[in-house]
mmCIF file of C-alpha atoms in Angstrom:
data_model
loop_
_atom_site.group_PDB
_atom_site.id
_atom_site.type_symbol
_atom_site.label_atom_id
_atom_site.label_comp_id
_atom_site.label_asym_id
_atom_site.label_seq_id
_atom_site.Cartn_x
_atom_site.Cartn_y
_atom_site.Cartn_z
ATOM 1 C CA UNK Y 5 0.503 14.571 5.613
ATOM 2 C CA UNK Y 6 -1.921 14.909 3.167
ATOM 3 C CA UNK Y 7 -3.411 12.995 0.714
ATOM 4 C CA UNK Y 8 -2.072 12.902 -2.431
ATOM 5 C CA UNK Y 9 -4.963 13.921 -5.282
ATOM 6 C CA UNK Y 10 -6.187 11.906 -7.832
ATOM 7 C CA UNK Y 11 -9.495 12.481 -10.217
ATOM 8 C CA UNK Y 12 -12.113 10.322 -8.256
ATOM 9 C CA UNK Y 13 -13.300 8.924 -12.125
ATOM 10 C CA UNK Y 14 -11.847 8.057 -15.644
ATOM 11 C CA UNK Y 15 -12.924 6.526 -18.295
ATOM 12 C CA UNK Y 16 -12.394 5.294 -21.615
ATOM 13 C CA UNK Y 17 -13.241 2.761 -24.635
ATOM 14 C CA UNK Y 18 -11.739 -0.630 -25.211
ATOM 15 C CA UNK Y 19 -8.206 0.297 -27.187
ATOM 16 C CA UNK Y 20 -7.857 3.849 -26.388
ATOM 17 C CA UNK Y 21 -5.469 5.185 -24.133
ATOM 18 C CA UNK Y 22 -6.253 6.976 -20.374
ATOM 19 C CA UNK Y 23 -3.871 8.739 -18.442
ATOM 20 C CA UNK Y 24 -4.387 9.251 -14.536
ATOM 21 C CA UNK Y 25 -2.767 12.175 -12.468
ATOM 22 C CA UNK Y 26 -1.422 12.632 -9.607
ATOM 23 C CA UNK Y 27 -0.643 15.722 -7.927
ATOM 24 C CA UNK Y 28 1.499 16.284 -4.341
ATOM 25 C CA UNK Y 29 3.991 18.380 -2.683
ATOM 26 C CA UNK Y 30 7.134 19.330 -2.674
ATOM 27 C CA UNK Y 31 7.373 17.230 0.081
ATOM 28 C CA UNK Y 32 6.703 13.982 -1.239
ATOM 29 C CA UNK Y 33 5.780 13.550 -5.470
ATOM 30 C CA UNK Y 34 8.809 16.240 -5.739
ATOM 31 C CA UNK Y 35 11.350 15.156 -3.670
ATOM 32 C CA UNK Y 36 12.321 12.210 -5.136
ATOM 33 C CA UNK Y 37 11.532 9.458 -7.222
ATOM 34 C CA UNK Y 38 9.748 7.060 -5.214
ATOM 35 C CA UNK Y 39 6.101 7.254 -6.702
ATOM 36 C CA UNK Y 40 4.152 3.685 -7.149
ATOM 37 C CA UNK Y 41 1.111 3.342 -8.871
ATOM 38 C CA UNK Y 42 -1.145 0.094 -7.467
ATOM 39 C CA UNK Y 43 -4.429 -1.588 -8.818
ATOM 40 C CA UNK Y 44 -7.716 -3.390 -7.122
ATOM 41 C CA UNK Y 45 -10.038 -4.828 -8.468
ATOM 42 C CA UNK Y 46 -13.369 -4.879 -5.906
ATOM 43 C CA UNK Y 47 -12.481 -7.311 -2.718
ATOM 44 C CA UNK Y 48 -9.299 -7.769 -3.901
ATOM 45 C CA UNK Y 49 -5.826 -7.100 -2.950
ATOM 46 C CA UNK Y 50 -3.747 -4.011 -4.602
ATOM 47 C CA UNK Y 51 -1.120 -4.992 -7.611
ATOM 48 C CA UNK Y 52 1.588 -3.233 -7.866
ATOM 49 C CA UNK Y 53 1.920 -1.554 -11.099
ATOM 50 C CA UNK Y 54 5.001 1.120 -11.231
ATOM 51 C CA UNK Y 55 7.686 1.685 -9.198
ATOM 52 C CA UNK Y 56 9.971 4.736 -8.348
ATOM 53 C CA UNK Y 57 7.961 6.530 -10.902
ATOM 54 C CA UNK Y 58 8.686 5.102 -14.313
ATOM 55 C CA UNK Y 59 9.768 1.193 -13.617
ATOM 56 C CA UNK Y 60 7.249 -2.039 -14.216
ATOM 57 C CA UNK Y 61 7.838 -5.030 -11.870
ATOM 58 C CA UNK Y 62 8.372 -8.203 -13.365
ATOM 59 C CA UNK Y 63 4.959 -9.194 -14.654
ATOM 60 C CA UNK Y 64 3.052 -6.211 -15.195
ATOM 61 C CA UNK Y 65 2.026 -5.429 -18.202
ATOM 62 C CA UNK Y 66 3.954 -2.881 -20.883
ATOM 63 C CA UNK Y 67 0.518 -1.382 -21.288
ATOM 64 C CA UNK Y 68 0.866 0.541 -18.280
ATOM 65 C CA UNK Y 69 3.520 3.451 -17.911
ATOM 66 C CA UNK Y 70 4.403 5.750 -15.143
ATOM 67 C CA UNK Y 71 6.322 9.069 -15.283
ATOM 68 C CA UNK Y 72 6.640 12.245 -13.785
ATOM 69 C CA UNK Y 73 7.510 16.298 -13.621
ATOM 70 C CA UNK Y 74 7.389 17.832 -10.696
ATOM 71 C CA UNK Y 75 4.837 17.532 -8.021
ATOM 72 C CA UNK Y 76 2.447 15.768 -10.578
ATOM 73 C CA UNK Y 77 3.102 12.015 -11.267
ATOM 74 C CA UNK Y 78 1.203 10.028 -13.813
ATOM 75 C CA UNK Y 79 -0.097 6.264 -14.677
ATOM 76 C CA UNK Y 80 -0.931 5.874 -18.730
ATOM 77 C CA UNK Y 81 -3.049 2.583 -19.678
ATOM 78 C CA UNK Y 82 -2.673 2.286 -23.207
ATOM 79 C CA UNK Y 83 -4.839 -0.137 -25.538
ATOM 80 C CA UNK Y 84 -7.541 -0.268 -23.050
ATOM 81 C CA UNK Y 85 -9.453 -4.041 -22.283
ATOM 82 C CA UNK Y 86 -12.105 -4.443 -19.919
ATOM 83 C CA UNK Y 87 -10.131 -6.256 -17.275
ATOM 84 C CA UNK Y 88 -8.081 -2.709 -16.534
ATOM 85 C CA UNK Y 89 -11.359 -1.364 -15.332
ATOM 86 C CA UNK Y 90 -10.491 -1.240 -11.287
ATOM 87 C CA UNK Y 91 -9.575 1.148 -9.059
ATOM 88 C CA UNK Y 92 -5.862 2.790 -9.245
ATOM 89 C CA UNK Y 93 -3.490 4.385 -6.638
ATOM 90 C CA UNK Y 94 -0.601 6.178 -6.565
ATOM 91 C CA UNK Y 95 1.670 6.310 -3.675
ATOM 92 C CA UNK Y 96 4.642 8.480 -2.842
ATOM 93 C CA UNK Y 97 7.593 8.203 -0.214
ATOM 94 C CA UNK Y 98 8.281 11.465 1.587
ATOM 95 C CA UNK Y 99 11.022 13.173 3.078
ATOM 96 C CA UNK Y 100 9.822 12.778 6.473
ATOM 97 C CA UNK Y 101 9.942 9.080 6.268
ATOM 98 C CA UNK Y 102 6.145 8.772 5.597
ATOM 99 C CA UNK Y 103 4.259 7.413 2.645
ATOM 100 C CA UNK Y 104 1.216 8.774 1.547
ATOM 101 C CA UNK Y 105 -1.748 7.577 -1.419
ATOM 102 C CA UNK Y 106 -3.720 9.379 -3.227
ATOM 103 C CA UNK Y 107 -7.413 9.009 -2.778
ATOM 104 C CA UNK Y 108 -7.860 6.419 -5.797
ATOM 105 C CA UNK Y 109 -9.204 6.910 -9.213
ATOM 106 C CA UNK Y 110 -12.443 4.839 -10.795
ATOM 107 C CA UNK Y 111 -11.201 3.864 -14.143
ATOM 108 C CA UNK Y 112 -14.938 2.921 -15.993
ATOM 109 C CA UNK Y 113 -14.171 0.806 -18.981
ATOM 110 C CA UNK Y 114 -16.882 1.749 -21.351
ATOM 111 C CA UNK E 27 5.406 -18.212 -4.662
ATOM 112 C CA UNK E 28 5.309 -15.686 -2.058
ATOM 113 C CA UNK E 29 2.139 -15.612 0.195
ATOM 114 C CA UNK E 30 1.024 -13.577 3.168
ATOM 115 C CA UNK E 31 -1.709 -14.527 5.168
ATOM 116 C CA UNK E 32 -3.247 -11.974 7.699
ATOM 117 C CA UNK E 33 -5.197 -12.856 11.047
ATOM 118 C CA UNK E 34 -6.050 -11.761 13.938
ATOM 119 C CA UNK E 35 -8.646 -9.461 12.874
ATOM 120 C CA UNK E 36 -12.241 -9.529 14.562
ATOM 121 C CA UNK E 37 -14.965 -6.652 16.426
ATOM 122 C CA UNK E 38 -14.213 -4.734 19.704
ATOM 123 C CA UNK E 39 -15.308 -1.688 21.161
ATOM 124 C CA UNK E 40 -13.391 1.674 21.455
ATOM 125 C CA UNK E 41 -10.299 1.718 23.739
ATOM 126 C CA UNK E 42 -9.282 -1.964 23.027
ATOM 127 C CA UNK E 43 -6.616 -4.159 21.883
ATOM 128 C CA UNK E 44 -5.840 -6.257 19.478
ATOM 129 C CA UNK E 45 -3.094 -7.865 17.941
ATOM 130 C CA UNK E 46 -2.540 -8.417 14.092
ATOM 131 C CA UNK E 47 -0.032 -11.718 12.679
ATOM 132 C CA UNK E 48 0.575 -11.753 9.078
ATOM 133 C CA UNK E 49 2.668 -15.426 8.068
ATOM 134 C CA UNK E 50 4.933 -14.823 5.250
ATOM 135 C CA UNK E 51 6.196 -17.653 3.148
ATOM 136 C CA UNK E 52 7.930 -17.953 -0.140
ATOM 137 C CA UNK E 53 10.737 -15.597 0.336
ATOM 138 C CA UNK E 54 13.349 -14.656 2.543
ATOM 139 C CA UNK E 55 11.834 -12.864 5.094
ATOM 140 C CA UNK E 56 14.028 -11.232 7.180
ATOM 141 C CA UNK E 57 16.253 -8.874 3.939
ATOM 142 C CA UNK E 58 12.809 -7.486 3.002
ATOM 143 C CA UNK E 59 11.043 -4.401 4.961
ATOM 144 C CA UNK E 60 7.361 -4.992 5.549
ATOM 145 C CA UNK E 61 4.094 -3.123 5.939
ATOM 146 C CA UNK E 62 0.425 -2.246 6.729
ATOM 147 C CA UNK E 63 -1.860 -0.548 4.731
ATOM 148 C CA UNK E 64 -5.244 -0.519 5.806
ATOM 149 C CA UNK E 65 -8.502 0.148 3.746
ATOM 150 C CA UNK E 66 -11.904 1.650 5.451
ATOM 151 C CA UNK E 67 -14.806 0.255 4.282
ATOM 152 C CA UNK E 68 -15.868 2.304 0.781
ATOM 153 C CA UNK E 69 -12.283 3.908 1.145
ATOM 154 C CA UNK E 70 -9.508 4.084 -0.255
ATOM 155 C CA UNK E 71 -5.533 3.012 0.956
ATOM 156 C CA UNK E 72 -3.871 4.265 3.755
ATOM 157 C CA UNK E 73 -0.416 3.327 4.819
ATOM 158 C CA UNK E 74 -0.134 2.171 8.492
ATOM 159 C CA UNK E 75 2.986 0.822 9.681
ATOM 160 C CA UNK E 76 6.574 -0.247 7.560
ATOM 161 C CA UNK E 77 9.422 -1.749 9.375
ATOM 162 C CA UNK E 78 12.787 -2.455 8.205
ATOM 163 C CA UNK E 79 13.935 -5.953 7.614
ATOM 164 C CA UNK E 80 15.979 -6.208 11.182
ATOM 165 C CA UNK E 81 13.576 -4.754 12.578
ATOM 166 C CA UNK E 82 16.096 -2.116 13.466
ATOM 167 C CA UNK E 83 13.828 0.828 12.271
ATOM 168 C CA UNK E 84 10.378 1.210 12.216
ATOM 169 C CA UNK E 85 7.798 3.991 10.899
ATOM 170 C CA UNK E 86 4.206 5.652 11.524
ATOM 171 C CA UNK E 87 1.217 7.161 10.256
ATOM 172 C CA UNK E 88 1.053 10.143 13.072
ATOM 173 C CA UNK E 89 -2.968 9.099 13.185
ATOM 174 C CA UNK E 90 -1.311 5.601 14.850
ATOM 175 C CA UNK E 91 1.985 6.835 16.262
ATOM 176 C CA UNK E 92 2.099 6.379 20.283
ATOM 177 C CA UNK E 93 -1.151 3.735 19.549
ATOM 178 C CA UNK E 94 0.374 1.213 17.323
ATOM 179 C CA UNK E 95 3.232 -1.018 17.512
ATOM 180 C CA UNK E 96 4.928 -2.712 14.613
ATOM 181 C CA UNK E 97 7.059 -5.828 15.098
ATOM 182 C CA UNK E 98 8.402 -8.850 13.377
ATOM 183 C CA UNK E 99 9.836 -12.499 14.856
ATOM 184 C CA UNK E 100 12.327 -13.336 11.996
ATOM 185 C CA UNK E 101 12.860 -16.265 13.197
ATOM 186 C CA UNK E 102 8.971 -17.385 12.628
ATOM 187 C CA UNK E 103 8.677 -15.720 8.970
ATOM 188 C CA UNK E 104 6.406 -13.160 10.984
ATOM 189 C CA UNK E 105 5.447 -9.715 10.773
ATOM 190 C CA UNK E 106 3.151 -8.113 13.706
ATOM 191 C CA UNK E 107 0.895 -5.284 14.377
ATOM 192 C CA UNK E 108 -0.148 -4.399 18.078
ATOM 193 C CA UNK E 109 -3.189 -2.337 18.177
ATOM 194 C CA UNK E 110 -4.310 -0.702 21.672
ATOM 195 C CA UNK E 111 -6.635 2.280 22.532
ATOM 196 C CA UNK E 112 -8.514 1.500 19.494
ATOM 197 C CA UNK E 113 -10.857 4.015 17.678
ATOM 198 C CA UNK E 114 -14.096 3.813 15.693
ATOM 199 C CA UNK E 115 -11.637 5.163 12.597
ATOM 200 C CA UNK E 116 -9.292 1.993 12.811
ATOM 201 C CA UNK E 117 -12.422 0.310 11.379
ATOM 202 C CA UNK E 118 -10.704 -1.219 8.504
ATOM 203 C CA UNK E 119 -9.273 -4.084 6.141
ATOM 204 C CA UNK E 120 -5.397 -4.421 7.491
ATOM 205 C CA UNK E 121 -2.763 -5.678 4.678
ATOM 206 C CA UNK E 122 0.066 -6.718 5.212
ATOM 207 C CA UNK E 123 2.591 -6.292 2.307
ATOM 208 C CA UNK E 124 6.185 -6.990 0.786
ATOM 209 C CA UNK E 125 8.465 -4.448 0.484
ATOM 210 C CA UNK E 126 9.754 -4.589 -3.661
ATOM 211 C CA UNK E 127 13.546 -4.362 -2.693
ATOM 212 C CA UNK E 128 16.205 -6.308 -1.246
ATOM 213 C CA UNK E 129 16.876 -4.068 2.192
ATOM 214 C CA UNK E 130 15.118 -0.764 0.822
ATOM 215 C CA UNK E 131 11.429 0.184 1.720
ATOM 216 C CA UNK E 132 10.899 3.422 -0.351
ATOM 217 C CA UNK E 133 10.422 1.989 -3.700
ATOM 218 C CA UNK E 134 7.014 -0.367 -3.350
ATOM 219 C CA UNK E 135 5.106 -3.112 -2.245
ATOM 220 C CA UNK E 136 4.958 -6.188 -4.356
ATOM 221 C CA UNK E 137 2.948 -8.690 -2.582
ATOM 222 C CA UNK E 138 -0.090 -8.272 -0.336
ATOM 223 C CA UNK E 139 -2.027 -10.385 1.916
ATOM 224 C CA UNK E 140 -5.817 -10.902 1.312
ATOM 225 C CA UNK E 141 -6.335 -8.526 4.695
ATOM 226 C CA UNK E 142 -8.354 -8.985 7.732
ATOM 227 C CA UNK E 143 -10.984 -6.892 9.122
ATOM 228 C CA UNK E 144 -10.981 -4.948 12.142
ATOM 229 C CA UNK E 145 -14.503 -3.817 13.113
ATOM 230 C CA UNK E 146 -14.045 -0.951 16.390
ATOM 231 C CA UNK E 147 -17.555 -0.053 17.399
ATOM 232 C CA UNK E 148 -19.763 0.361 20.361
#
């Protein structure tokens, strides 16, 4: 399985909004609705941000917003702040019982 | 709170073994699925390992499959990974992590360890 693809950099100013893509297969992305978007900061461990594509767990923040069409699933940060500026993953269940991330994007709070 | 606390990690050279324990604590263990993600050094994630919370099914990256075994002791709050013919590429932080939902692995992983690192080198 393949990775999923990502941009390797974003960035934006403090308030704006950014909005990160995603882009798999039929396969995984498209087959359902299991995507997951996760953050790290450096040496730490990932957060989980999203869940089955659109849903926040209980404590992230409403500034971050999945959703998806098709193959392409996608993570919005609105109202950037310095503290968002990490590293962000998406992550897809597939129909053959495999999960696979995309290669991470650099968000660069400017 | 829940925590997860990885060990077991250290430096060998190719073709060994090595086994990984990540303690769980703060939640019930054996209703959620668990798994391993492991990071390269400079890299990004890559899932490893995920089994169920019976321990009644169990999946694998192919690059592991036949290599690595996943396992959990329920009865210790425990979730295992066995490591054998070990390869320069399995050089890497190991995570263990929570599955989101209540007997269902597909949706996400809440809670991570801090990881421990696995160094395969000659």
């Amino acid at each position: 399985q393949s990775a999923l693809t990502q941009p390797a950099s974003v960035s934006g100013s403090p308030g704006q909004s950014i909005t990160i893509s995603c882009t798999g297969t039929n396969s995984d992305v498209g087959s359902d609705n299991f995507v997951s978007w996760y953050q790290q900061h450096p040496n730490k461990d990932p957060k989980l941000l999203i869940y089955e594509g659109t849903k926040r767990p209980s404590g992230a923040s409403n500034r971050f917003s999945g959703s998806k069409s098709g193959n392409m699933a996608s993570l919005t940060i609105s109202g950037l702040q310095p503290e968002d500026e990490a590293i962000y993953y998406c992550c897809s269940y597939g129909t053959y019982s495999h999960w696979v991330f995309g290669g991470g994007t650099k968000l660069t709070v400017l | 709170e829940v925590q997860l606390l990885e060990s077991g990690g250290g430096f060998l050279q190719p073709g060994g073994s090595l086994r990984l324990s990540c303690a769980a604590s703060g939640f019930t263990f054996n209703i959620y699925a668990m798994t391993w993600v492991r990071q390269a050094p400079g890299k990004g994630l890559d899932w490893v390992s995920t089994i169920s919370g019976d321990a009644g099914t169990t999946f694998y990256a192919d690059s592991v499959k036949g290599r690595f075994t996943i396992s959990r002791d329920n009865s210790k709050d425990t979730l295992y990974l066995q490591m054998n013919s070990l390869r320069a590429e399995d050089t890497a932080v190991y995570y263990c992590a929570k599955a989101l939902k209540v007997k269902q692995e597909r949706s996400g992983w809440d809670s991570w360890g801090l990881g421990t690192l696995v160094t395969v080198s000659s």
